[in-house]
Amino acid sequence: MNRLVIGIGALLFVLAAALSSFFTVHQTQQVLVTQFGQPVRVITQAGLHMKLPFVQAVIAFDARLLDYEAPGEEVILTDQRRLIVDSFTRYRITDPLVFFQTVGQAEIGIRGRLSSIVSSSLRRVLANEPLLSVLSAERARAMGEIRRQVNEEARRFGIEVVDVRIRRADLPDANTQAILARMQSEREKVAREARAEGAEVAARIRAQADRDRTVLLAEAEGQANILRGTGEQEAIGIFAESFNRNPEFFQFWRTMQAYREVFGSGEARMVLTPDSDFFRYLRAMPELPHAR
């Protein structure tokens, strides 16, 4: 009977030892094997593995990407503006041994350290950035610098910081209205300066246009006078040449032009004697001269 009990006990011990010797590593895990509390080896490959029963223990760490959301805090920018900044950090455990030695086996232990690191880096970097940079596309550059600094400090804990982002950036309630009023005043000042510069440029353009117009009109008038004088000179020369060729016909032609201008409308009134020289060609129609 005693032998049977001893045999059953030995069998149970061997079975328990065998079951304690095997453990499974999941695909989302990485394992640190310790012996009497001292780290022995790190296992990152998923599958079935062995350890010494009752002597060695297995501590599992998450191999996936982890998130940490930092509480909102107030930072002062380079232009002395204040912002309430909420940030989040994505990280993963890359060295379980270092993580275990510096933080412990609980992942929650890294959150306090990350909070301090991220807060310090946010304050250092944003202290050199103006408000417009934080609220515009230039924020990506600042966040890249913050991520680099946080990652360098976090490596000593066996983790890799993949990303640090500002989730929300708000003005403190007490300063919001004052800052908005100051920003509006600055924008209005810039607008006034732009309008003044525009008015000055417009005045210069109008003055130049008026000057150019005056010059063009003067030049055109001078050219017109020159052409008009040349035309009158040529007309006088033509009349003089015509008169010299046939004075009698020229005088007859000029008289006919006068008849057409006087009697053409049919409404002209003239007070002349019938024997006036103006009617000499009308009185002597049969004796009209012929052009030579």
PDB file of C-alpha atoms in Angstrom:
ATOM      1  CA  MET A   1       0.000   0.000   0.000  1.00  0.00           C
ATOM      2  CA  ASN A   2       2.772   2.386   0.916  1.00  0.00           C
ATOM      3  CA  ARG A   3       4.600   1.475  -2.256  1.00  0.00           C
ATOM      4  CA  LEU A   4       1.461   2.194  -4.281  1.00  0.00           C
ATOM      5  CA  VAL A   5       1.044   5.586  -2.677  1.00  0.00           C
ATOM      6  CA  ILE A   6       4.684   6.359  -3.212  1.00  0.00           C
ATOM      7  CA  GLY A   7       4.450   5.250  -6.821  1.00  0.00           C
ATOM      8  CA  ILE A   8       1.366   7.323  -7.469  1.00  0.00           C
ATOM      9  CA  GLY A   9       3.019  10.307  -5.802  1.00  0.00           C
ATOM     10  CA  ALA A  10       6.162   9.856  -7.854  1.00  0.00           C
ATOM     11  CA  LEU A  11       4.087   9.565 -11.005  1.00  0.00           C
ATOM     12  CA  LEU A  12       2.197  12.738 -10.189  1.00  0.00           C
ATOM     13  CA  PHE A  13       5.464  14.541  -9.454  1.00  0.00           C
ATOM     14  CA  VAL A  14       6.944  13.452 -12.750  1.00  0.00           C
ATOM     15  CA  LEU A  15       3.768  14.475 -14.575  1.00  0.00           C
ATOM     16  CA  ALA A  16       3.733  17.874 -12.860  1.00  0.00           C
ATOM     17  CA  ALA A  17       7.426  18.322 -13.643  1.00  0.00           C
ATOM     18  CA  ALA A  18       6.801  17.414 -17.253  1.00  0.00           C
ATOM     19  CA  LEU A  19       3.881  19.830 -17.528  1.00  0.00           C
ATOM     20  CA  SER A  20       5.912  22.563 -15.828  1.00  0.00           C
ATOM     21  CA  SER A  21       8.771  22.044 -18.272  1.00  0.00           C
ATOM     22  CA  PHE A  22       6.775  23.122 -21.321  1.00  0.00           C
ATOM     23  CA  PHE A  23       5.290  26.504 -22.077  1.00  0.00           C
ATOM     24  CA  THR A  24       3.905  28.233 -25.138  1.00  0.00           C
ATOM     25  CA  VAL A  25       4.955  31.598 -26.555  1.00  0.00           C
ATOM     26  CA  HIS A  26       2.157  33.346 -28.432  1.00  0.00           C
ATOM     27  CA  GLN A  27       2.784  35.320 -31.627  1.00  0.00           C
ATOM     28  CA  THR A  28       1.953  38.566 -29.844  1.00  0.00           C
ATOM     29  CA  GLN A  29       4.343  37.860 -26.972  1.00  0.00           C
ATOM     30  CA  GLN A  30       8.011  37.746 -26.114  1.00  0.00           C
ATOM     31  CA  VAL A  31       9.193  35.853 -23.043  1.00  0.00           C
ATOM     32  CA  LEU A  32      11.891  36.297 -20.424  1.00  0.00           C
ATOM     33  CA  VAL A  33      12.884  33.135 -18.532  1.00  0.00           C
ATOM     34  CA  THR A  34      14.150  33.708 -14.984  1.00  0.00           C
ATOM     35  CA  GLN A  35      15.728  31.350 -12.502  1.00  0.00           C
ATOM     36  CA  PHE A  36      15.269  32.229  -8.844  1.00  0.00           C
ATOM     37  CA  GLY A  37      14.402  35.752  -9.963  1.00  0.00           C
ATOM     38  CA  GLN A  38      17.474  36.170 -12.155  1.00  0.00           C
ATOM     39  CA  PRO A  39      17.025  36.474 -15.944  1.00  0.00           C
ATOM     40  CA  VAL A  40      18.310  33.519 -17.931  1.00  0.00           C
ATOM     41  CA  ARG A  41      17.264  33.966 -21.549  1.00  0.00           C
ATOM     42  CA  VAL A  42      14.883  35.844 -23.844  1.00  0.00           C
ATOM     43  CA  ILE A  43      12.583  34.007 -26.264  1.00  0.00           C
ATOM     44  CA  THR A  44      10.975  35.969 -29.112  1.00  0.00           C
ATOM     45  CA  GLN A  45      10.052  33.060 -31.411  1.00  0.00           C
ATOM     46  CA  ALA A  46       6.467  31.825 -31.091  1.00  0.00           C
ATOM     47  CA  GLY A  47       5.835  28.144 -30.381  1.00  0.00           C
ATOM     48  CA  LEU A  48       6.398  25.472 -27.731  1.00  0.00           C
ATOM     49  CA  HIS A  49       9.479  25.813 -25.530  1.00  0.00           C
ATOM     50  CA  MET A  50      11.029  24.121 -22.460  1.00  0.00           C
ATOM     51  CA  LYS A  51      12.371  25.280 -19.102  1.00  0.00           C
ATOM     52  CA  LEU A  52      13.545  23.745 -15.875  1.00  0.00           C
ATOM     53  CA  PRO A  53      10.497  22.741 -13.798  1.00  0.00           C
ATOM     54  CA  PHE A  54       9.898  24.421 -10.450  1.00  0.00           C
ATOM     55  CA  VAL A  55      13.162  26.357 -10.797  1.00  0.00           C
ATOM     56  CA  GLN A  56      12.630  28.628 -13.758  1.00  0.00           C
ATOM     57  CA  ALA A  57       9.717  31.030 -14.310  1.00  0.00           C
ATOM     58  CA  VAL A  58       8.342  32.637 -17.440  1.00  0.00           C
ATOM     59  CA  ILE A  59       7.492  36.354 -17.697  1.00  0.00           C
ATOM     60  CA  ALA A  60       5.589  37.369 -20.839  1.00  0.00           C
ATOM     61  CA  PHE A  61       5.765  40.824 -22.400  1.00  0.00           C
ATOM     62  CA  ASP A  62       3.542  42.172 -25.160  1.00  0.00           C
ATOM     63  CA  ALA A  63       5.332  42.379 -28.523  1.00  0.00           C
ATOM     64  CA  ARG A  64       2.658  44.503 -30.159  1.00  0.00           C
ATOM     65  CA  LEU A  65       2.521  48.274 -30.568  1.00  0.00           C
ATOM     66  CA  LEU A  66       1.380  49.860 -27.307  1.00  0.00           C
ATOM     67  CA  ASP A  67      -0.279  53.219 -26.646  1.00  0.00           C
ATOM     68  CA  TYR A  68       0.169  55.714 -23.867  1.00  0.00           C
ATOM     69  CA  GLU A  69      -1.982  58.844 -23.582  1.00  0.00           C
ATOM     70  CA  ALA A  70      -0.417  61.595 -21.518  1.00  0.00           C
ATOM     71  CA  PRO A  71      -2.650  63.966 -19.528  1.00  0.00           C
ATOM     72  CA  GLY A  72      -3.028  67.528 -20.775  1.00  0.00           C
ATOM     73  CA  GLU A  73      -0.402  69.965 -19.556  1.00  0.00           C
ATOM     74  CA  GLU A  74       0.345  73.641 -20.046  1.00  0.00           C
ATOM     75  CA  VAL A  75       3.434  74.612 -22.064  1.00  0.00           C
ATOM     76  CA  ILE A  76       4.894  78.042 -22.822  1.00  0.00           C
ATOM     77  CA  LEU A  77       5.878  78.800 -26.418  1.00  0.00           C
ATOM     78  CA  THR A  78       8.717  80.992 -27.638  1.00  0.00           C
ATOM     79  CA  ASP A  79       6.350  83.964 -28.108  1.00  0.00           C
ATOM     80  CA  GLN A  80       5.199  83.571 -24.479  1.00  0.00           C
ATOM     81  CA  ARG A  81       1.877  82.086 -25.545  1.00  0.00           C
ATOM     82  CA  ARG A  82       0.468  79.303 -23.380  1.00  0.00           C
ATOM     83  CA  LEU A  83      -1.096  76.112 -24.695  1.00  0.00           C
ATOM     84  CA  ILE A  84      -2.828  73.144 -23.099  1.00  0.00           C
ATOM     85  CA  VAL A  85      -1.338  70.147 -24.949  1.00  0.00           C
ATOM     86  CA  ASP A  86      -2.664  66.569 -24.930  1.00  0.00           C
ATOM     87  CA  SER A  87      -0.295  64.012 -26.470  1.00  0.00           C
ATOM     88  CA  PHE A  88      -0.167  60.281 -27.092  1.00  0.00           C
ATOM     89  CA  THR A  89       2.809  57.969 -27.588  1.00  0.00           C
ATOM     90  CA  ARG A  90       3.108  54.677 -29.466  1.00  0.00           C
ATOM     91  CA  TYR A  91       5.907  52.348 -28.411  1.00  0.00           C
ATOM     92  CA  ARG A  92       6.905  48.677 -28.313  1.00  0.00           C
ATOM     93  CA  ILE A  93       9.132  46.619 -26.017  1.00  0.00           C
ATOM     94  CA  THR A  94      12.234  45.701 -28.012  1.00  0.00           C
ATOM     95  CA  ASP A  95      14.463  44.311 -25.234  1.00  0.00           C
ATOM     96  CA  PRO A  96      12.548  42.376 -22.533  1.00  0.00           C
ATOM     97  CA  LEU A  97      15.722  41.871 -20.489  1.00  0.00           C
ATOM     98  CA  VAL A  98      16.517  45.595 -20.235  1.00  0.00           C
ATOM     99  CA  PHE A  99      12.829  46.333 -19.671  1.00  0.00           C
ATOM    100  CA  PHE A 100      12.723  43.822 -16.800  1.00  0.00           C
ATOM    101  CA  GLN A 101      15.916  45.176 -15.238  1.00  0.00           C
ATOM    102  CA  THR A 102      14.900  48.861 -15.413  1.00  0.00           C
ATOM    103  CA  VAL A 103      11.109  48.810 -15.163  1.00  0.00           C
ATOM    104  CA  GLY A 104      10.055  45.406 -13.869  1.00  0.00           C
ATOM    105  CA  GLN A 105       7.712  42.826 -15.206  1.00  0.00           C
ATOM    106  CA  ALA A 106       4.592  45.031 -15.238  1.00  0.00           C
ATOM    107  CA  GLU A 107       4.084  47.168 -18.341  1.00  0.00           C
ATOM    108  CA  ILE A 108       2.295  49.804 -16.293  1.00  0.00           C
ATOM    109  CA  GLY A 109       5.651  50.701 -14.765  1.00  0.00           C
ATOM    110  CA  ILE A 110       6.833  52.326 -17.995  1.00  0.00           C
ATOM    111  CA  ARG A 111       3.934  54.782 -18.144  1.00  0.00           C
ATOM    112  CA  GLY A 112       5.233  57.024 -15.379  1.00  0.00           C
ATOM    113  CA  ARG A 113       8.666  57.156 -16.994  1.00  0.00           C
ATOM    114  CA  LEU A 114       7.173  57.864 -20.426  1.00  0.00           C
ATOM    115  CA  SER A 115       5.042  60.633 -18.957  1.00  0.00           C
ATOM    116  CA  SER A 116       8.129  62.365 -17.562  1.00  0.00           C
ATOM    117  CA  ILE A 117      10.173  61.906 -20.749  1.00  0.00           C
ATOM    118  CA  VAL A 118       7.408  63.082 -23.099  1.00  0.00           C
ATOM    119  CA  SER A 119       6.548  66.069 -20.897  1.00  0.00           C
ATOM    120  CA  SER A 120      10.184  67.220 -20.744  1.00  0.00           C
ATOM    121  CA  SER A 121      10.661  66.839 -24.491  1.00  0.00           C
ATOM    122  CA  LEU A 122       7.413  68.686 -25.262  1.00  0.00           C
ATOM    123  CA  ARG A 123       8.446  71.603 -23.098  1.00  0.00           C
ATOM    124  CA  ARG A 124      11.967  71.774 -24.564  1.00  0.00           C
ATOM    125  CA  VAL A 125      10.907  71.666 -28.203  1.00  0.00           C
ATOM    126  CA  LEU A 126       7.739  73.782 -28.007  1.00  0.00           C
ATOM    127  CA  ALA A 127       9.623  76.434 -26.018  1.00  0.00           C
ATOM    128  CA  ASN A 128      11.404  77.249 -29.301  1.00  0.00           C
ATOM    129  CA  GLU A 129       8.262  77.272 -31.469  1.00  0.00           C
ATOM    130  CA  PRO A 130       5.769  80.148 -32.031  1.00  0.00           C
ATOM    131  CA  LEU A 131       2.026  79.603 -31.843  1.00  0.00           C
ATOM    132  CA  LEU A 132       1.502  79.690 -35.616  1.00  0.00           C
ATOM    133  CA  SER A 133       4.038  76.884 -36.118  1.00  0.00           C
ATOM    134  CA  VAL A 134       2.295  74.659 -33.573  1.00  0.00           C
ATOM    135  CA  LEU A 135      -1.107  75.254 -35.183  1.00  0.00           C
ATOM    136  CA  SER A 136       0.071  74.840 -38.794  1.00  0.00           C
ATOM    137  CA  ALA A 137       1.697  72.158 -40.951  1.00  0.00           C
ATOM    138  CA  GLU A 138       5.082  73.044 -39.425  1.00  0.00           C
ATOM    139  CA  ARG A 139       4.017  71.112 -36.336  1.00  0.00           C
ATOM    140  CA  ALA A 140       5.158  67.869 -38.035  1.00  0.00           C
ATOM    141  CA  ARG A 141       8.766  69.084 -37.865  1.00  0.00           C
ATOM    142  CA  ALA A 142       8.478  69.827 -34.148  1.00  0.00           C
ATOM    143  CA  MET A 143       6.831  66.467 -33.486  1.00  0.00           C
ATOM    144  CA  GLY A 144       9.643  64.706 -35.332  1.00  0.00           C
ATOM    145  CA  GLU A 145      12.179  66.338 -33.018  1.00  0.00           C
ATOM    146  CA  ILE A 146      10.099  65.397 -29.966  1.00  0.00           C
ATOM    147  CA  ARG A 147       9.877  61.783 -31.144  1.00  0.00           C
ATOM    148  CA  ARG A 148      13.644  61.651 -31.667  1.00  0.00           C
ATOM    149  CA  GLN A 149      14.394  62.973 -28.180  1.00  0.00           C
ATOM    150  CA  VAL A 150      11.851  60.693 -26.493  1.00  0.00           C
ATOM    151  CA  ASN A 151      13.135  57.656 -28.375  1.00  0.00           C
ATOM    152  CA  GLU A 152      16.754  58.350 -27.368  1.00  0.00           C
ATOM    153  CA  GLU A 153      15.827  58.560 -23.682  1.00  0.00           C
ATOM    154  CA  ALA A 154      13.425  55.590 -23.808  1.00  0.00           C
ATOM    155  CA  ARG A 155      16.006  53.166 -25.242  1.00  0.00           C
ATOM    156  CA  ARG A 156      17.572  52.710 -21.819  1.00  0.00           C
ATOM    157  CA  PHE A 157      14.292  51.097 -20.716  1.00  0.00           C
ATOM    158  CA  GLY A 158      14.347  48.556 -23.547  1.00  0.00           C
ATOM    159  CA  ILE A 159      11.544  50.171 -25.571  1.00  0.00           C
ATOM    160  CA  GLU A 160      11.336  51.860 -28.965  1.00  0.00           C
ATOM    161  CA  VAL A 161       9.141  54.942 -29.378  1.00  0.00           C
ATOM    162  CA  VAL A 162       7.493  54.751 -32.791  1.00  0.00           C
ATOM    163  CA  ASP A 163       5.489  57.958 -32.708  1.00  0.00           C
ATOM    164  CA  VAL A 164       4.598  60.929 -30.531  1.00  0.00           C
ATOM    165  CA  ARG A 165       1.688  63.130 -31.574  1.00  0.00           C
ATOM    166  CA  ILE A 166      -0.187  66.113 -30.211  1.00  0.00           C
ATOM    167  CA  ARG A 167      -3.808  65.096 -30.051  1.00  0.00           C
ATOM    168  CA  ARG A 168      -5.161  68.474 -29.009  1.00  0.00           C
ATOM    169  CA  ALA A 169      -3.686  71.945 -28.481  1.00  0.00           C
ATOM    170  CA  ASP A 170      -5.960  74.533 -26.895  1.00  0.00           C
ATOM    171  CA  LEU A 171      -5.468  77.972 -25.471  1.00  0.00           C
ATOM    172  CA  PRO A 172      -6.123  78.332 -21.719  1.00  0.00           C
ATOM    173  CA  ASP A 173      -9.607  79.662 -21.080  1.00  0.00           C
ATOM    174  CA  ALA A 174      -8.280  82.656 -19.148  1.00  0.00           C
ATOM    175  CA  ASN A 175      -6.044  83.771 -22.034  1.00  0.00           C
ATOM    176  CA  THR A 176      -8.160  82.839 -25.032  1.00  0.00           C
ATOM    177  CA  GLN A 177     -10.020  86.127 -25.438  1.00  0.00           C
ATOM    178  CA  ALA A 178      -6.939  88.273 -24.814  1.00  0.00           C
ATOM    179  CA  ILE A 179      -4.856  86.305 -27.302  1.00  0.00           C
ATOM    180  CA  LEU A 180      -7.608  86.366 -29.916  1.00  0.00           C
ATOM    181  CA  ALA A 181      -7.994  90.136 -29.468  1.00  0.00           C
ATOM    182  CA  ARG A 182      -4.236  90.623 -29.831  1.00  0.00           C
ATOM    183  CA  MET A 183      -4.125  88.422 -32.916  1.00  0.00           C
ATOM    184  CA  GLN A 184      -7.032  90.361 -34.438  1.00  0.00           C
ATOM    185  CA  SER A 185      -5.267  93.652 -33.699  1.00  0.00           C
ATOM    186  CA  GLU A 186      -2.079  92.383 -35.342  1.00  0.00           C
ATOM    187  CA  ARG A 187      -3.969  91.168 -38.406  1.00  0.00           C
ATOM    188  CA  GLU A 188      -5.783  94.510 -38.682  1.00  0.00           C
ATOM    189  CA  LYS A 189      -2.451  96.344 -38.456  1.00  0.00           C
ATOM    190  CA  VAL A 190      -1.032  94.179 -41.235  1.00  0.00           C
ATOM    191  CA  ALA A 191      -4.170  94.792 -43.307  1.00  0.00           C
ATOM    192  CA  ARG A 192      -3.897  98.574 -42.818  1.00  0.00           C
ATOM    193  CA  GLU A 193      -0.258  98.531 -43.866  1.00  0.00           C
ATOM    194  CA  ALA A 194      -1.114  96.433 -46.925  1.00  0.00           C
ATOM    195  CA  ARG A 195      -3.931  98.812 -47.892  1.00  0.00           C
ATOM    196  CA  ALA A 196      -1.661 101.840 -47.418  1.00  0.00           C
ATOM    197  CA  GLU A 197       1.026 100.264 -49.574  1.00  0.00           C
ATOM    198  CA  GLY A 198      -1.576  99.392 -52.187  1.00  0.00           C
ATOM    199  CA  ALA A 199      -2.946 102.947 -52.209  1.00  0.00           C
ATOM    200  CA  GLU A 200       0.579 104.327 -52.620  1.00  0.00           C
ATOM    201  CA  VAL A 201       1.311 101.997 -55.524  1.00  0.00           C
ATOM    202  CA  ALA A 202      -2.056 102.838 -57.103  1.00  0.00           C
ATOM    203  CA  ALA A 203      -1.340 106.571 -56.809  1.00  0.00           C
ATOM    204  CA  ARG A 204       2.069 106.111 -58.450  1.00  0.00           C
ATOM    205  CA  ILE A 205       0.518 104.097 -61.275  1.00  0.00           C
ATOM    206  CA  ARG A 206      -2.233 106.684 -61.840  1.00  0.00           C
ATOM    207  CA  ALA A 207       0.299 109.532 -61.806  1.00  0.00           C
ATOM    208  CA  GLN A 208       2.505 107.726 -64.303  1.00  0.00           C
ATOM    209  CA  ALA A 209      -0.523 106.958 -66.498  1.00  0.00           C
ATOM    210  CA  ASP A 210      -1.626 110.621 -66.431  1.00  0.00           C
ATOM    211  CA  ARG A 211       1.926 111.695 -67.293  1.00  0.00           C
ATOM    212  CA  ASP A 212       2.107 109.240 -70.166  1.00  0.00           C
ATOM    213  CA  ARG A 213      -1.322 110.349 -71.398  1.00  0.00           C
ATOM    214  CA  THR A 214      -0.306 114.016 -71.359  1.00  0.00           C
ATOM    215  CA  VAL A 215       2.911 113.244 -73.221  1.00  0.00           C
ATOM    216  CA  LEU A 216       1.104 111.107 -75.799  1.00  0.00           C
ATOM    217  CA  LEU A 217      -1.572 113.763 -76.385  1.00  0.00           C
ATOM    218  CA  ALA A 218       1.065 116.494 -76.733  1.00  0.00           C
ATOM    219  CA  GLU A 219       3.079 114.412 -79.171  1.00  0.00           C
ATOM    220  CA  ALA A 220      -0.067 113.524 -81.137  1.00  0.00           C
ATOM    221  CA  GLU A 221      -1.180 117.152 -81.223  1.00  0.00           C
ATOM    222  CA  GLY A 222       2.267 118.245 -82.378  1.00  0.00           C
ATOM    223  CA  GLN A 223       2.310 115.587 -85.084  1.00  0.00           C
ATOM    224  CA  ALA A 224      -1.216 116.594 -86.151  1.00  0.00           C
ATOM    225  CA  ASN A 225      -0.198 120.245 -86.385  1.00  0.00           C
ATOM    226  CA  ILE A 226       2.815 119.298 -88.456  1.00  0.00           C
ATOM    227  CA  LEU A 227       0.681 117.183 -90.798  1.00  0.00           C
ATOM    228  CA  ARG A 228      -2.015 119.855 -90.951  1.00  0.00           C
ATOM    229  CA  GLY A 229       0.540 122.541 -91.806  1.00  0.00           C
ATOM    230  CA  THR A 230       2.134 120.307 -94.416  1.00  0.00           C
ATOM    231  CA  GLY A 231      -1.287 119.602 -95.951  1.00  0.00           C
ATOM    232  CA  GLU A 232      -2.225 123.294 -96.022  1.00  0.00           C
ATOM    233  CA  GLN A 233       1.137 124.115 -97.540  1.00  0.00           C
ATOM    234  CA  GLU A 234       0.624 121.498-100.245  1.00  0.00           C
ATOM    235  CA  ALA A 235      -2.953 122.744-100.849  1.00  0.00           C
ATOM    236  CA  ILE A 236      -1.727 126.319-101.226  1.00  0.00           C
ATOM    237  CA  GLY A 237       0.946 125.118-103.620  1.00  0.00           C
ATOM    238  CA  ILE A 238      -1.649 123.202-105.675  1.00  0.00           C
ATOM    239  CA  PHE A 239      -3.934 126.253-105.776  1.00  0.00           C
ATOM    240  CA  ALA A 240      -1.051 128.493-106.772  1.00  0.00           C
ATOM    241  CA  GLU A 241       0.036 126.082-109.490  1.00  0.00           C
ATOM    242  CA  SER A 242      -3.538 125.821-110.802  1.00  0.00           C
ATOM    243  CA  PHE A 243      -3.898 129.580-110.812  1.00  0.00           C
ATOM    244  CA  ASN A 244      -0.645 130.067-112.670  1.00  0.00           C
ATOM    245  CA  ARG A 245      -1.620 127.547-115.349  1.00  0.00           C
ATOM    246  CA  ASN A 246      -5.047 129.095-116.139  1.00  0.00           C
ATOM    247  CA  PRO A 247      -6.043 132.073-113.993  1.00  0.00           C
ATOM    248  CA  GLU A 248      -9.335 132.592-115.789  1.00  0.00           C
ATOM    249  CA  PHE A 249     -10.462 128.961-115.409  1.00  0.00           C
ATOM    250  CA  PHE A 250      -9.295 128.908-111.809  1.00  0.00           C
ATOM    251  CA  GLN A 251     -11.354 131.971-111.024  1.00  0.00           C
ATOM    252  CA  PHE A 252     -14.342 130.402-112.816  1.00  0.00           C
ATOM    253  CA  TRP A 253     -13.988 127.213-110.794  1.00  0.00           C
ATOM    254  CA  ARG A 254     -13.796 129.123-107.520  1.00  0.00           C
ATOM    255  CA  THR A 255     -16.912 131.091-108.456  1.00  0.00           C
ATOM    256  CA  MET A 256     -18.809 127.872-109.220  1.00  0.00           C
ATOM    257  CA  GLN A 257     -17.776 126.527-105.805  1.00  0.00           C
ATOM    258  CA  ALA A 258     -19.156 129.724-104.244  1.00  0.00           C
ATOM    259  CA  TYR A 259     -22.448 129.301-106.178  1.00  0.00           C
ATOM    260  CA  ARG A 260     -22.818 125.738-104.897  1.00  0.00           C
ATOM    261  CA  GLU A 261     -22.152 126.726-101.302  1.00  0.00           C
ATOM    262  CA  VAL A 262     -24.549 129.707-101.475  1.00  0.00           C
ATOM    263  CA  PHE A 263     -27.414 128.235-103.517  1.00  0.00           C
ATOM    264  CA  GLY A 264     -27.018 124.570-102.664  1.00  0.00           C
ATOM    265  CA  SER A 265     -29.308 124.609 -99.614  1.00  0.00           C
ATOM    266  CA  GLY A 266     -31.962 126.729-101.299  1.00  0.00           C
ATOM    267  CA  GLU A 267     -32.433 128.820 -98.181  1.00  0.00           C
ATOM    268  CA  ALA A 268     -29.641 131.389 -98.624  1.00  0.00           C
ATOM    269  CA  ARG A 269     -30.527 135.067 -98.776  1.00  0.00           C
ATOM    270  CA  MET A 270     -28.247 137.653-100.361  1.00  0.00           C
ATOM    271  CA  VAL A 271     -28.621 141.405-100.679  1.00  0.00           C
ATOM    272  CA  LEU A 272     -26.767 142.295-103.893  1.00  0.00           C
ATOM    273  CA  THR A 273     -27.420 144.469-106.932  1.00  0.00           C
ATOM    274  CA  PRO A 274     -28.148 142.620-110.196  1.00  0.00           C
ATOM    275  CA  ASP A 275     -25.034 144.060-111.770  1.00  0.00           C
ATOM    276  CA  SER A 276     -22.812 142.694-108.954  1.00  0.00           C
ATOM    277  CA  ASP A 277     -19.595 141.059-110.099  1.00  0.00           C
ATOM    278  CA  PHE A 278     -20.697 137.894-108.189  1.00  0.00           C
ATOM    279  CA  PHE A 279     -23.289 137.190-110.942  1.00  0.00           C
ATOM    280  CA  ARG A 280     -21.058 137.911-113.906  1.00  0.00           C
ATOM    281  CA  TYR A 281     -20.970 134.251-115.011  1.00  0.00           C
ATOM    282  CA  LEU A 282     -24.751 133.915-114.642  1.00  0.00           C
ATOM    283  CA  ARG A 283     -25.282 136.959-116.838  1.00  0.00           C
ATOM    284  CA  ALA A 284     -22.887 135.711-119.490  1.00  0.00           C
ATOM    285  CA  MET A 285     -23.828 132.023-119.640  1.00  0.00           C
ATOM    286  CA  PRO A 286     -23.467 131.758-123.447  1.00  0.00           C
ATOM    287  CA  GLU A 287     -20.032 133.228-123.152  1.00  0.00           C
ATOM    288  CA  LEU A 288     -18.682 130.847-120.560  1.00  0.00           C
ATOM    289  CA  PRO A 289     -14.972 130.319-120.969  1.00  0.00           C
ATOM    290  CA  HIS A 290     -13.619 126.942-121.822  1.00  0.00           C
ATOM    291  CA  ALA A 291     -10.599 125.383-120.206  1.00  0.00           C
ATOM    292  CA  ARG A 292      -7.538 125.508-122.319  1.00  0.00           C
TER     293      ARG A 292
END
